[in-house]
Coordinates of C-alpha atoms in Angstrom, one line a residue:
M235 CA 18.9 -15.5 -24.7
T236 CA 17.7 -18.5 -26.7
A237 CA 20.5 -20.8 -27.9
Y238 CA 21.1 -21.6 -31.5
G239 CA 19.2 -24.5 -32.9
D240 CA 15.7 -23.3 -32.2
V241 CA 13.7 -23.7 -35.4
R242 CA 11.1 -21.2 -34.3
L243 CA 13.8 -18.4 -34.5
M244 CA 15.3 -19.6 -37.8
A245 CA 13.6 -17.0 -40.0
Q246 CA 14.6 -14.1 -37.7
R247 CA 18.2 -15.2 -37.3
I248 CA 18.6 -15.7 -41.1
F249 CA 17.3 -12.2 -41.6
W250 CA 19.3 -10.4 -38.9
Q251 CA 22.5 -12.5 -38.9
A252 CA 22.9 -13.5 -42.5
F253 CA 20.8 -11.5 -45.0
C254 CA 20.8 -8.1 -43.3
P255 CA 24.6 -7.9 -42.6
A256 CA 25.6 -9.4 -46.0
T257 CA 23.3 -7.0 -47.9
L258 CA 24.3 -4.0 -45.8
F259 CA 28.0 -4.7 -46.3
L260 CA 27.6 -5.2 -50.0
L261 CA 25.7 -2.0 -50.5
L262 CA 28.2 0.0 -48.4
F263 CA 31.1 -1.5 -50.2
Q264 CA 29.6 -0.8 -53.7
F265 CA 28.9 2.7 -52.6
A266 CA 32.5 3.2 -51.5
V267 CA 33.7 1.8 -54.8
Y268 CA 31.4 4.2 -56.6
L269 CA 32.9 7.1 -54.6
G270 CA 36.4 5.9 -55.4
V271 CA 37.4 5.1 -51.8
Y272 CA 38.6 1.6 -52.7
E273 CA 39.8 2.1 -56.2
S274 CA 42.7 -0.4 -55.7
R275 CA 40.2 -3.1 -54.8
Q276 CA 37.7 -2.7 -57.6
S277 CA 38.6 -6.2 -58.7
L278 CA 36.9 -7.5 -55.6
A279 CA 33.5 -6.2 -56.6
G280 CA 33.9 -4.9 -60.1
L281 CA 32.6 -1.7 -61.6
N282 CA 29.3 -3.4 -62.4
P283 CA 27.6 -4.2 -59.1
L284 CA 25.5 -7.0 -60.7
N285 CA 28.3 -9.1 -62.1
I286 CA 29.2 -12.7 -61.2
R287 CA 32.0 -11.7 -58.8
T288 CA 29.5 -9.6 -56.8
L289 CA 27.1 -12.6 -56.7
I290 CA 30.0 -14.9 -55.5
N291 CA 30.9 -12.4 -52.8
Y292 CA 27.3 -12.0 -51.7
Q293 CA 26.7 -15.7 -51.4
A294 CA 30.0 -16.0 -49.4
L295 CA 28.8 -13.4 -47.0
L296 CA 25.4 -15.2 -46.6
V297 CA 27.2 -18.5 -45.9
S298 CA 29.5 -16.8 -43.3
G299 CA 26.5 -15.2 -41.6
L300 CA 24.7 -18.5 -41.5
T301 CA 27.5 -20.7 -40.2
G302 CA 30.3 -18.4 -39.0
V303 CA 28.2 -16.3 -36.5
P304 CA 27.0 -19.3 -34.5
L305 CA 30.5 -20.8 -34.5
S306 CA 32.0 -17.4 -33.3
Y307 CA 29.4 -17.2 -30.6
L308 CA 30.2 -20.8 -29.4
L309 CA 33.9 -20.1 -29.3
I310 CA 33.4 -16.9 -27.3
R311 CA 31.2 -18.7 -24.9
L312 CA 33.7 -21.5 -24.4
I313 CA 36.5 -19.0 -23.8
R314 CA 34.5 -17.1 -21.2
H315 CA 33.0 -20.2 -19.6
P316 CA 35.2 -23.3 -20.2
R317 CA 32.8 -25.4 -18.1
Y318 CA 30.2 -24.9 -20.8
L319 CA 32.1 -27.7 -22.8
K320 CA 30.6 -30.3 -20.4
S321 CA 27.1 -28.9 -21.0
L322 CA 27.7 -28.9 -24.8
I323 CA 28.7 -32.5 -24.8
S324 CA 25.6 -33.4 -22.8
Q325 CA 23.4 -31.5 -25.3
I326 CA 25.0 -33.3 -28.2
R327 CA 24.3 -36.7 -26.5
T328 CA 20.7 -35.7 -25.8
Q329 CA 20.0 -34.6 -29.4
I330 CA 21.4 -37.8 -31.0
D331 CA 18.7 -40.3 -31.9
K332 CA 18.5 -43.0 -29.3
K333 CA 18.4 -45.6 -32.1
V334 CA 21.8 -44.6 -33.5
T335 CA 24.5 -47.2 -33.0
R336 CA 28.2 -46.9 -33.0
A337 CA 28.3 -48.9 -36.3
E338 CA 25.9 -46.5 -38.0
F339 CA 28.0 -43.5 -36.8
L340 CA 31.2 -45.1 -38.0
I341 CA 29.8 -45.9 -41.4
W342 CA 28.5 -42.3 -41.8
A343 CA 31.9 -40.9 -40.7
I344 CA 33.8 -43.1 -43.2
A345 CA 31.5 -42.2 -46.0
L346 CA 31.9 -38.5 -45.2
A347 CA 35.7 -38.7 -44.9
G348 CA 35.9 -40.7 -48.1
L349 CA 33.9 -38.1 -50.1
L350 CA 35.8 -35.2 -48.6
S351 CA 39.1 -36.9 -49.5
L352 CA 38.0 -37.5 -53.1
L353 CA 36.9 -33.8 -53.3
L354 CA 40.2 -32.5 -52.1
L355 CA 42.5 -34.7 -54.3
P356 CA 44.6 -32.5 -56.6
M357 CA 43.3 -32.7 -60.2
N358 CA 45.5 -34.1 -62.9
E359 CA 45.2 -35.7 -66.3
N360 CA 44.1 -39.0 -64.7
S361 CA 41.5 -37.5 -62.5
S362 CA 37.9 -38.9 -62.6
I363 CA 34.6 -37.1 -62.2
F364 CA 34.7 -37.8 -58.4
T365 CA 37.6 -35.4 -58.0
T366 CA 35.6 -32.5 -59.4
N367 CA 32.8 -30.5 -57.8
Y368 CA 30.5 -33.4 -58.7
T369 CA 31.5 -35.0 -55.4
L370 CA 30.4 -31.8 -53.6
S371 CA 26.8 -32.7 -54.6
L372 CA 27.3 -36.2 -53.1
L373 CA 28.1 -34.6 -49.7
M374 CA 24.5 -33.4 -49.5
P375 CA 22.7 -36.7 -48.9
V376 CA 25.4 -37.8 -46.5
M377 CA 25.1 -34.7 -44.5
L378 CA 21.3 -35.0 -44.6
W379 CA 21.6 -38.5 -43.2
G380 CA 23.7 -37.1 -40.3
A381 CA 21.3 -34.1 -39.8
M382 CA 18.3 -36.4 -39.4
R383 CA 20.1 -38.8 -37.0
F384 CA 22.7 -36.8 -35.0
G385 CA 21.0 -33.5 -34.2
Y386 CA 21.8 -29.9 -34.7
K387 CA 24.7 -29.4 -32.2
L388 CA 26.9 -32.2 -33.6
I389 CA 26.1 -31.6 -37.3
S390 CA 26.8 -27.9 -37.1
L391 CA 30.1 -28.5 -35.5
I392 CA 31.0 -31.0 -38.2
W393 CA 29.6 -29.1 -41.2
I394 CA 31.4 -25.8 -40.5
P395 CA 34.9 -27.3 -40.6
I396 CA 34.0 -29.3 -43.7
L397 CA 32.8 -26.0 -45.3
L398 CA 35.9 -24.1 -44.3
V399 CA 38.2 -26.8 -45.7
S400 CA 36.3 -27.3 -48.9
I401 CA 36.1 -23.5 -49.6
H402 CA 39.8 -23.1 -48.8
Y403 CA 40.9 -25.8 -51.3
F404 CA 38.3 -25.0 -53.9
Y405 CA 40.9 -24.9 -56.7
R406 CA 41.4 -28.6 -56.3
Y407 CA 38.0 -29.6 -57.6
I408 CA 37.1 -26.6 -59.8
P409 CA 39.2 -26.7 -63.0
V410 CA 40.5 -23.4 -64.4
N411 CA 39.0 -23.1 -67.9
Q412 CA 36.4 -21.3 -69.8
G413 CA 33.5 -20.5 -67.6
Y414 CA 35.6 -20.5 -64.4
D415 CA 33.6 -17.6 -62.9
I416 CA 30.3 -19.4 -63.5
Q417 CA 31.6 -22.6 -61.9
L418 CA 32.7 -20.5 -58.8
A419 CA 29.2 -18.9 -58.7
I420 CA 27.5 -22.3 -58.9
T421 CA 29.8 -23.8 -56.2
S422 CA 29.2 -20.9 -53.9
S423 CA 25.5 -21.2 -54.3
S424 CA 25.8 -24.9 -53.5
Y425 CA 27.6 -24.0 -50.3
L426 CA 24.8 -21.6 -49.4
V427 CA 22.0 -24.0 -50.2
F428 CA 23.7 -27.0 -48.6
S429 CA 24.4 -25.0 -45.4
F430 CA 20.8 -23.8 -45.1
V431 CA 19.3 -27.3 -45.8
V432 CA 21.7 -29.2 -43.5
I433 CA 21.2 -26.7 -40.6
Y434 CA 17.5 -26.4 -41.1
M435 CA 16.9 -30.2 -41.4
S436 CA 19.0 -30.9 -38.4
M437 CA 17.0 -28.3 -36.4
L438 CA 13.7 -29.9 -37.6
A439 CA 14.9 -33.4 -36.7
T440 CA 16.1 -32.4 -33.3
R441 CA 12.9 -30.5 -32.5
Q442 CA 10.8 -33.5 -33.7
R443 CA 12.7 -35.9 -31.5
A444 CA 12.3 -33.4 -28.6
V445 CA 8.5 -33.2 -29.3
N446 CA 8.2 -37.0 -29.5
K447 CA 10.1 -37.4 -26.3
R448 CA 7.9 -34.9 -24.5
S449 CA 4.8 -36.6 -25.9
R450 CA 6.0 -40.0 -24.6
R451 CA 6.8 -38.5 -21.3
L452 CA 3.3 -36.8 -21.0
A453 CA 1.7 -40.0 -22.1
L454 CA 3.1 -41.6 -18.9
L455 CA 1.7 -38.8 -16.7
D456 CA -1.8 -38.0 -15.5
P457 CA -2.6 -34.6 -17.0
V458 CA -4.4 -33.4 -13.8
L459 CA -2.4 -34.9 -10.9
H460 CA 1.0 -34.9 -12.8
M461 CA 1.7 -38.3 -11.4
P462 CA 2.8 -41.5 -13.3
N463 CA -0.3 -43.3 -14.6
L464 CA -1.2 -46.8 -15.4
R465 CA 0.8 -46.8 -18.6
A466 CA 3.9 -45.8 -16.7
L467 CA 3.3 -48.6 -14.2
S468 CA 3.0 -51.2 -17.0
R469 CA 6.3 -49.9 -18.5
D470 CA 8.1 -50.0 -15.2
L471 CA 6.9 -53.5 -14.5
A472 CA 8.2 -54.6 -17.9
K473 CA 11.6 -53.1 -17.2
N474 CA 12.2 -54.9 -13.9
P475 CA 12.3 -58.8 -13.8
W476 CA 10.7 -59.0 -10.4
S477 CA 8.6 -56.4 -8.5
A478 CA 6.4 -56.0 -5.5
L479 CA 3.1 -54.3 -6.6
C480 CA 1.1 -52.5 -3.9
L481 CA -2.3 -51.1 -4.3
L482 CA -3.6 -48.3 -1.9
R483 CA -7.3 -47.9 -1.6
V484 CA -8.9 -44.8 0.1
P485 CA -12.7 -45.3 -0.2
E486 CA -13.5 -42.3 1.9
L487 CA -12.1 -40.1 -0.9
E488 CA -15.3 -40.6 -2.8
I489 CA -17.4 -39.1 0.0
L490 CA -14.9 -36.3 0.8
G491 CA -14.7 -35.4 -2.9
R492 CA -18.4 -35.3 -3.2
N493 CA -18.7 -33.0 -0.3
Y494 CA -15.6 -30.8 -0.7
G495 CA -15.0 -31.0 -4.5
V496 CA -12.6 -32.8 -6.7
L497 CA -9.7 -30.5 -5.7
L498 CA -9.5 -32.2 -2.3
R499 CA -9.1 -35.6 -4.0
I500 CA -6.4 -34.2 -6.3
Q501 CA -4.4 -32.6 -3.5
Y502 CA -4.8 -35.6 -1.2
K503 CA -3.3 -37.9 -3.8
Q504 CA -0.5 -35.5 -4.6
Q505 CA 0.5 -35.0 -1.0
L506 CA 0.2 -38.7 -0.1
A507 CA 2.4 -39.6 -3.1
Q508 CA 5.0 -37.0 -2.0
W509 CA 4.9 -38.4 1.5
I510 CA 5.5 -41.9 0.2
N511 CA 8.2 -40.9 -2.2
G512 CA 10.4 -40.0 0.7
T513 CA 10.8 -43.7 1.6
L514 CA 11.2 -45.1 -1.9
Q515 CA 14.4 -46.1 -3.7
P516 CA 15.4 -44.1 -6.8
N517 CA 13.7 -46.4 -9.4
E518 CA 10.5 -46.8 -7.4
Q519 CA 7.4 -44.7 -7.9
V520 CA 3.9 -44.0 -6.8
Y521 CA 1.3 -44.2 -9.6
H522 CA -2.2 -42.7 -10.0
L523 CA -5.1 -45.0 -10.7
T524 CA -8.7 -44.1 -11.4
G525 CA -11.1 -43.4 -8.5
C526 CA -9.8 -43.7 -5.0
D527 CA -6.9 -46.0 -5.8
M528 CA -3.1 -45.6 -6.1
A529 CA -0.3 -48.0 -6.8
V530 CA 3.3 -48.4 -5.7
R531 CA 6.0 -50.4 -7.4
L532 CA 8.8 -51.6 -5.1
N533 CA 11.9 -53.6 -5.8
A534 CA 11.7 -57.2 -5.0
E535 CA 14.5 -57.3 -2.4
S536 CA 13.1 -57.4 1.2
H537 CA 9.7 -56.2 0.0
Q538 CA 7.8 -57.9 2.8
Q539 CA 9.6 -55.8 5.5
R540 CA 9.5 -52.7 3.4
I541 CA 5.7 -53.0 2.9
E542 CA 5.2 -53.2 6.6
T543 CA 7.3 -50.1 7.0
L544 CA 5.4 -48.4 4.2
D545 CA 2.1 -49.1 5.9
E546 CA 3.3 -47.6 9.2
H547 CA 4.6 -44.6 7.2
I548 CA 1.2 -44.1 5.5
K549 CA -0.6 -44.2 8.8
Q550 CA 1.5 -41.3 10.0
F551 CA 0.3 -39.1 7.1
R552 CA -1.9 -36.2 8.0
F553 CA -3.9 -34.3 5.4
V554 CA -5.2 -30.8 6.2
W555 CA -8.0 -29.3 4.1
D556 CA -9.0 -25.7 4.8
G557 CA -7.6 -25.9 8.3
M558 CA -9.5 -29.2 9.0
P559 CA -7.3 -32.3 9.6
L560 CA -8.4 -35.4 7.7
Q561 CA -7.1 -38.9 8.0
P562 CA -9.1 -41.3 5.8
Q563 CA -8.2 -45.0 6.2
V564 CA -5.9 -46.5 3.6
G565 CA -6.2 -50.1 2.6
V566 CA -2.9 -51.7 1.5
S567 CA -2.7 -54.9 -0.6
Y568 CA 0.3 -56.3 -2.4
C569 CA 1.6 -59.2 -4.5
Y570 CA 4.9 -60.4 -6.0
V571 CA 4.9 -60.2 -9.8
R572 CA 7.3 -61.2 -12.5
S573 CA 7.8 -59.4 -15.8
P574 CA 6.0 -59.4 -18.2
V575 CA 2.6 -58.8 -16.4
N576 CA 0.2 -59.6 -19.2
H577 CA -3.0 -59.2 -17.3
L578 CA -2.3 -56.1 -15.2
Y579 CA -5.9 -55.0 -15.1
L580 CA -7.0 -58.3 -13.7
V581 CA -4.2 -58.2 -11.1
L582 CA -5.2 -54.7 -10.0
G583 CA -8.8 -55.9 -9.7
E584 CA -7.7 -58.7 -7.4
L585 CA -5.6 -56.4 -5.4
G586 CA -8.6 -54.1 -5.1
V587 CA -10.7 -56.9 -3.5
V588 CA -7.9 -57.7 -1.1
A589 CA -7.4 -54.0 -0.3
D590 CA -11.0 -54.0 0.9
L591 CA -10.1 -56.7 3.3
S592 CA -7.1 -54.6 4.5
L593 CA -9.5 -51.9 5.4
S594 CA -11.2 -54.3 7.8
S595 CA -8.0 -55.8 9.2
N596 CA -6.1 -52.5 9.3
H597 CA -3.0 -54.4 8.1
P598 CA -1.4 -55.0 4.6
E599 CA -2.9 -58.0 2.9
N600 CA -0.9 -60.4 0.6
L601 CA -2.8 -61.4 -2.5
Q602 CA -1.0 -64.8 -2.7
Q603 CA -2.0 -65.6 0.9
R604 CA -5.6 -64.5 0.4
G605 CA -6.1 -67.0 -2.5
A606 CA -5.6 -65.3 -5.8
V607 CA -7.3 -68.2 -7.7
H608 CA -10.5 -67.8 -5.7
L609 CA -10.5 -64.0 -6.1
Q610 CA -9.8 -64.3 -9.8
R611 CA -12.7 -66.8 -10.2
S612 CA -14.9 -64.4 -8.3
L613 CA -14.0 -61.5 -10.5
K614 CA -14.5 -63.6 -13.7
D615 CA -17.9 -64.6 -12.4
K616 CA -18.8 -60.9 -11.8
V617 CA -17.7 -60.0 -15.3
A618 CA -19.7 -62.9 -16.7
V619 CA -22.9 -61.8 -14.9
M620 CA -22.3 -58.2 -16.0
S621 CA -22.0 -59.4 -19.7
R622 CA -25.2 -61.4 -19.3
L623 CA -26.9 -58.3 -17.9
Q624 CA -25.8 -56.2 -20.8
R625 CA -27.0 -58.8 -23.3
A626 CA -30.3 -59.1 -21.5
L627 CA -30.8 -55.3 -21.7
D628 CA -29.9 -55.3 -25.4
N629 CA -32.0 -58.3 -26.3
N630 CA -35.0 -57.7 -23.9
A631 CA -34.1 -61.1 -22.3
F632 CA -35.3 -60.4 -18.7
T633 CA -38.4 -62.1 -17.2
L634 CA -41.0 -60.2 -15.2
L635 CA -42.9 -61.9 -12.4
V636 CA -45.7 -60.5 -10.3
Q637 CA -46.7 -61.2 -6.7
P638 CA -50.1 -60.0 -5.3
V639 CA -50.4 -57.6 -2.4
R640 CA -53.9 -57.9 -0.9
G641 CA -55.7 -55.3 1.2
L642 CA -58.1 -55.7 4.0
R643 CA -60.8 -53.9 2.0
G644 CA -60.5 -56.4 -0.8
D645 CA -58.4 -54.2 -3.2
R646 CA -55.0 -55.4 -4.3
Y647 CA -52.0 -54.5 -6.5
H648 CA -49.1 -56.5 -7.7
E649 CA -45.4 -56.1 -7.1
V650 CA -43.2 -56.6 -10.2
L651 CA -40.2 -58.9 -9.6
L652 CA -37.3 -59.1 -12.0
R653 CA -35.6 -62.3 -13.0
M654 CA -32.8 -63.2 -15.5
T655 CA -32.2 -66.6 -17.1
D656 CA -28.8 -68.4 -17.0
A657 CA -27.1 -70.4 -19.7
N658 CA -29.4 -73.4 -18.9
G659 CA -32.6 -71.3 -19.1
L660 CA -33.2 -71.3 -15.4
L661 CA -34.3 -68.2 -13.6
I662 CA -31.7 -66.3 -11.5
S663 CA -32.8 -64.6 -8.4
P664 CA -32.2 -60.8 -8.2
E665 CA -29.8 -61.2 -5.3
Q666 CA -27.3 -62.7 -7.7
F667 CA -27.3 -60.0 -10.3
L668 CA -28.8 -56.8 -9.0
P669 CA -25.8 -56.0 -6.7
I670 CA -23.5 -56.5 -9.7
A671 CA -25.7 -54.2 -11.8
Q672 CA -25.3 -51.6 -9.0
E673 CA -21.5 -52.1 -8.9
F674 CA -21.1 -51.7 -12.7
G675 CA -23.5 -48.8 -13.0
L676 CA -26.3 -50.7 -14.8
S677 CA -29.0 -50.4 -12.1
S678 CA -30.7 -47.3 -13.6
R679 CA -30.9 -49.0 -17.1
V680 CA -32.4 -52.1 -15.5
D681 CA -35.0 -50.1 -13.6
L682 CA -36.0 -48.1 -16.7
W683 CA -36.3 -51.4 -18.6
V684 CA -38.7 -52.8 -15.9
L685 CA -40.7 -49.6 -15.9
E686 CA -41.1 -49.4 -19.6
H687 CA -42.1 -53.0 -20.1
T688 CA -44.5 -52.9 -17.3
L689 CA -46.2 -49.8 -18.8
R690 CA -46.2 -51.4 -22.2
F691 CA -48.0 -54.4 -20.7
L692 CA -50.6 -52.1 -19.1
A693 CA -51.1 -50.2 -22.3
A694 CA -51.6 -53.4 -24.3
H695 CA -54.1 -54.9 -21.9
R696 CA -55.8 -51.9 -20.5
E697 CA -59.3 -53.2 -21.4
R698 CA -58.8 -56.6 -19.8
L699 CA -57.0 -55.2 -16.7
P700 CA -58.7 -51.9 -15.9
G701 CA -57.4 -50.1 -12.9
Q702 CA -54.5 -52.5 -12.5
R703 CA -51.7 -51.2 -10.2
F704 CA -48.1 -52.3 -10.1
A705 CA -45.3 -51.7 -7.6
I706 CA -41.8 -51.4 -9.0
N707 CA -38.6 -51.5 -7.0
L708 CA -36.0 -48.8 -7.6
A709 CA -32.3 -49.0 -7.0
P710 CA -30.5 -46.2 -5.0
S711 CA -28.7 -44.9 -8.0
T712 CA -32.0 -44.5 -9.9
V713 CA -33.6 -42.5 -7.0
C714 CA -30.7 -40.1 -7.1
R715 CA -30.9 -39.4 -10.8
V716 CA -32.1 -35.9 -11.6
Q717 CA -33.6 -36.9 -14.9
F718 CA -35.6 -39.8 -13.5
P719 CA -38.9 -37.8 -13.0
L720 CA -38.7 -36.5 -16.5
E721 CA -38.2 -40.1 -17.8
V722 CA -41.2 -41.4 -15.8
S723 CA -43.4 -38.5 -17.1
R724 CA -42.3 -39.3 -20.7
L725 CA -43.1 -43.0 -20.4
L726 CA -46.5 -42.4 -18.8
A727 CA -47.4 -40.0 -21.6
K728 CA -46.1 -42.5 -24.2
Y729 CA -48.2 -45.4 -23.1
A730 CA -51.2 -43.3 -21.8
I731 CA -51.0 -44.7 -18.3
E732 CA -52.3 -42.8 -15.2
P733 CA -49.7 -42.0 -12.5
W734 CA -51.8 -43.5 -9.7
Q735 CA -51.3 -47.0 -11.3
L736 CA -47.6 -46.9 -10.3
I737 CA -46.1 -47.4 -6.9
F738 CA -42.3 -47.0 -6.6
E739 CA -40.7 -49.0 -3.8
V740 CA -37.5 -47.6 -2.4
T741 CA -35.5 -49.0 0.5
E742 CA -35.1 -46.7 3.4
C743 CA -31.3 -46.4 2.8
S744 CA -31.8 -45.6 -1.0
T745 CA -31.4 -41.9 -0.5
F746 CA -28.6 -42.2 2.2
C747 CA -25.9 -41.4 -0.4
N748 CA -27.5 -38.0 -1.2
A749 CA -30.5 -37.5 1.1
E750 CA -31.6 -34.0 -0.1
Q751 CA -31.5 -34.9 -3.8
G752 CA -33.3 -38.2 -3.2
L753 CA -36.1 -36.6 -1.2
H754 CA -36.5 -33.9 -3.8
I755 CA -36.9 -36.5 -6.5
L756 CA -39.4 -38.5 -4.5
R757 CA -41.5 -35.3 -3.9
Q758 CA -41.5 -34.7 -7.7
L759 CA -42.8 -38.2 -8.3
Q760 CA -45.5 -37.7 -5.7
K761 CA -46.6 -34.4 -7.3
M762 CA -47.0 -36.3 -10.6
G763 CA -49.5 -38.7 -8.8
V764 CA -47.1 -41.6 -8.3
R765 CA -47.2 -43.3 -5.0
I766 CA -44.0 -43.9 -2.9
A767 CA -43.5 -47.0 -0.7
I768 CA -40.6 -47.5 1.7
D769 CA -39.5 -51.1 1.4
D770 CA -37.9 -53.3 4.1
F771 CA -38.6 -50.7 6.8
G772 CA -36.7 -51.4 10.0
T773 CA -33.4 -52.7 8.5
G774 CA -31.8 -49.4 7.5
Y775 CA -30.0 -46.6 9.4
A776 CA -31.9 -44.5 12.0
S777 CA -35.2 -45.7 10.6
Y778 CA -37.5 -43.8 12.9
A779 CA -35.5 -40.6 12.8
R780 CA -35.3 -40.6 9.0
L781 CA -39.0 -41.4 8.6
K782 CA -39.7 -37.9 10.0
S783 CA -38.3 -36.3 6.9
V784 CA -39.8 -38.8 4.3
D785 CA -43.4 -38.2 3.2
A786 CA -44.1 -41.6 1.7
D787 CA -47.5 -43.1 1.0
I788 CA -46.9 -46.7 2.0
L789 CA -44.7 -48.4 4.6
K790 CA -43.6 -52.0 4.0
I791 CA -42.4 -53.7 7.2
D792 CA -39.4 -56.0 6.7
G793 CA -40.3 -59.6 6.7
D794 CA -37.8 -60.5 9.4
F795 CA -40.2 -58.8 11.9
I796 CA -43.3 -60.4 10.4
R797 CA -42.0 -64.0 10.2
N798 CA -41.8 -64.4 14.0
I799 CA -44.6 -62.0 15.0
V800 CA -46.7 -64.9 16.5
N801 CA -43.9 -66.5 18.6
N802 CA -41.8 -63.5 19.5
S803 CA -43.3 -60.8 21.7
L804 CA -40.4 -58.4 20.9
D805 CA -41.1 -58.6 17.1
Y806 CA -44.8 -58.1 17.9
Q807 CA -44.1 -54.9 19.8
I808 CA -41.8 -53.6 17.1
V809 CA -44.4 -54.1 14.4
A810 CA -47.0 -52.5 16.7
S811 CA -44.9 -49.4 17.2
I812 CA -44.2 -49.2 13.4
C813 CA -47.9 -49.3 12.7
H814 CA -48.6 -46.6 15.3
L815 CA -45.9 -44.4 13.7
A816 CA -47.3 -45.0 10.2
R817 CA -50.8 -44.0 11.3
M818 CA -49.4 -40.7 12.7
K819 CA -47.8 -40.1 9.3
K820 CA -51.1 -41.2 7.5
M821 CA -49.3 -44.0 5.7
L822 CA -50.6 -47.3 4.6
V823 CA -48.8 -50.3 6.0
V824 CA -47.9 -53.5 4.2
A825 CA -46.7 -56.7 5.9
E826 CA -44.3 -58.9 4.0
Y827 CA -43.6 -62.7 4.4
V828 CA -47.2 -63.5 5.4
E829 CA -47.0 -67.3 5.0
T830 CA -49.5 -68.7 7.5
E831 CA -53.0 -68.0 8.7
E832 CA -51.7 -67.2 12.2
I833 CA -49.5 -64.5 10.9
R834 CA -52.3 -63.1 8.8
S835 CA -54.6 -63.0 11.8
A836 CA -51.9 -61.2 13.9
V837 CA -51.2 -58.5 11.3
H838 CA -54.9 -57.9 10.8
A839 CA -55.3 -57.5 14.5
L840 CA -52.7 -54.8 14.4
G841 CA -54.7 -53.0 11.7
I842 CA -52.1 -53.5 8.9
D843 CA -53.7 -52.5 5.6
Y844 CA -52.0 -54.9 3.1
V845 CA -50.4 -58.3 3.3
Q846 CA -48.0 -60.0 1.0
G847 CA -46.4 -63.5 1.0
Y848 CA -46.8 -67.1 -0.2
L849 CA -50.1 -67.4 1.7
I850 CA -51.5 -64.7 -0.5
G851 CA -49.8 -65.7 -3.7
R852 CA -46.5 -66.9 -5.1
P853 CA -44.6 -65.0 -7.8
A854 CA -46.0 -65.8 -11.3
P855 CA -45.2 -64.6 -14.8
L856 CA -46.7 -61.2 -15.7
E857 CA -48.9 -62.8 -18.4
S858 CA -50.5 -65.0 -15.7
L859 CA -52.6 -61.9 -14.8
L860 CA -54.4 -62.3 -18.2
E861 CA -55.2 -66.0 -17.5
A862 CA -56.5 -65.2 -14.0
E863 CA -58.7 -62.5 -15.4
A864 CA -60.0 -64.8 -18.1
S865 CA -60.8 -67.5 -15.5
T866 CA -62.6 -65.0 -13.3
A867 CA -64.6 -63.8 -16.3
D868 CA -65.6 -67.4 -17.2
A869 CA -66.6 -68.1 -13.6

């Protein structure tokens, strides 16, 4: 049975416990009077069922049903179960607004007692207006004040005795004079309206506080994992003057989640948190962070020893998924923080870097000992480069260079190289910003920028550079994008460029994250007429084995093998075997880092089709192709 005070059942209970019994009693009583059963009590109702006395009695019955029934129910429950009194007191404390102070409650109680005393003072010739039923109307705002602040349970227990006392001594504030019945009817209607408003408003206020409390509690929980979130961590760090903040990183969760679904990652975090909670103190918690990270807040006392114990406890954790035991490695980093932690996101970022070191050392790593200043500077530098990347994308501030790739038959194409300028206007090499673009998810946008601007250049100068071909490097994330072939097709159609004029260079580990999808996308590009080149061959994982499944058009041998091909017989044999394999796959071969005539002669002797390096040509601005074409035409 739902307890009293639920505003959702207010209408039903008013009907069944107040309106229906009062109306039924009045109708039966009037019918009995009509039949003459209660002739001696006709004064109670009167011969006319619609007179003032009947109205007063009906209103009194409604008030009794509205207030007396819940009170009777409470008394019966206390008699049958005396221990309910403890629960009632707890409910009263829970419903009181947390912002209420003892001073506020005392002021409210004094105001209420003062008004009730004035109301119940006996009337005489010197009585003022405050000793009449005028004071009854002043009780309304005071009771509303209490209803909004103290909750339904307490206000109902206070209002019902006040109502009983004020009704019992009604003759003290209602003077007996002409219109006495009308005054009684107005006063009884005031009792009814006041009771409904006070009870209903106390229910609404109590329910609103409960909803707000639940909303605040849910705001501190992750809706999927039902674990405390980052907002809860920030709140708990603010509550405690000193804390030990630990970050747990499980990078293998990304691969496991990709292969087995997000449910695995959810259950792993939930079970690991439950496993850790067994070793924590009452006010310590495990918190959910985005991705494959979790956080733990420990009390500052003996935190060093407790973190070592926590690490050993985590290593004993076993996760079973569909009957298969899994034990991904967990990196643990920690630091000692003082409230308030104003830059929590930065601290967590630094802890994440140190957690990666923990994965290598297999031991908890202390942020303070690992050099927080250096890590913070490194993170700030990354963020600065990321911001510069974003501005370059928005403002078309990249610089495109080209380096020639010359063939034995006299043909050639150019590889497009991307550069970015720093604050001083100097060019930044791609090794300094492309890894950060990959880390922050900007690689695909950068590749599309290079592709579109290259095609735009070809379209603008198609008459001066007929048959010009360009090779463009693609990041791993771009190769794995399902929409990439459609985007390439759209750009080729937009600038009216033939697909054979494009060569996409991908590193042999580009499709390692999702081999099937990457190979499917490369086949789609080849069907369009675009050529595919494997860049830096020989440096990836299982190069020869994986080459069996890749149908590329061009194979670019990594420069580390070409640079020492003249002086190192082992490098020479490796390059020779790669060339032999490429011929079997009917692939053209490109040698990088051709910087001397000896190297060029050696690679030509091996039958390599194309050469690239400083001997052939250094990287130059894209517009230099127009100058070279103009000088050739003049010659």
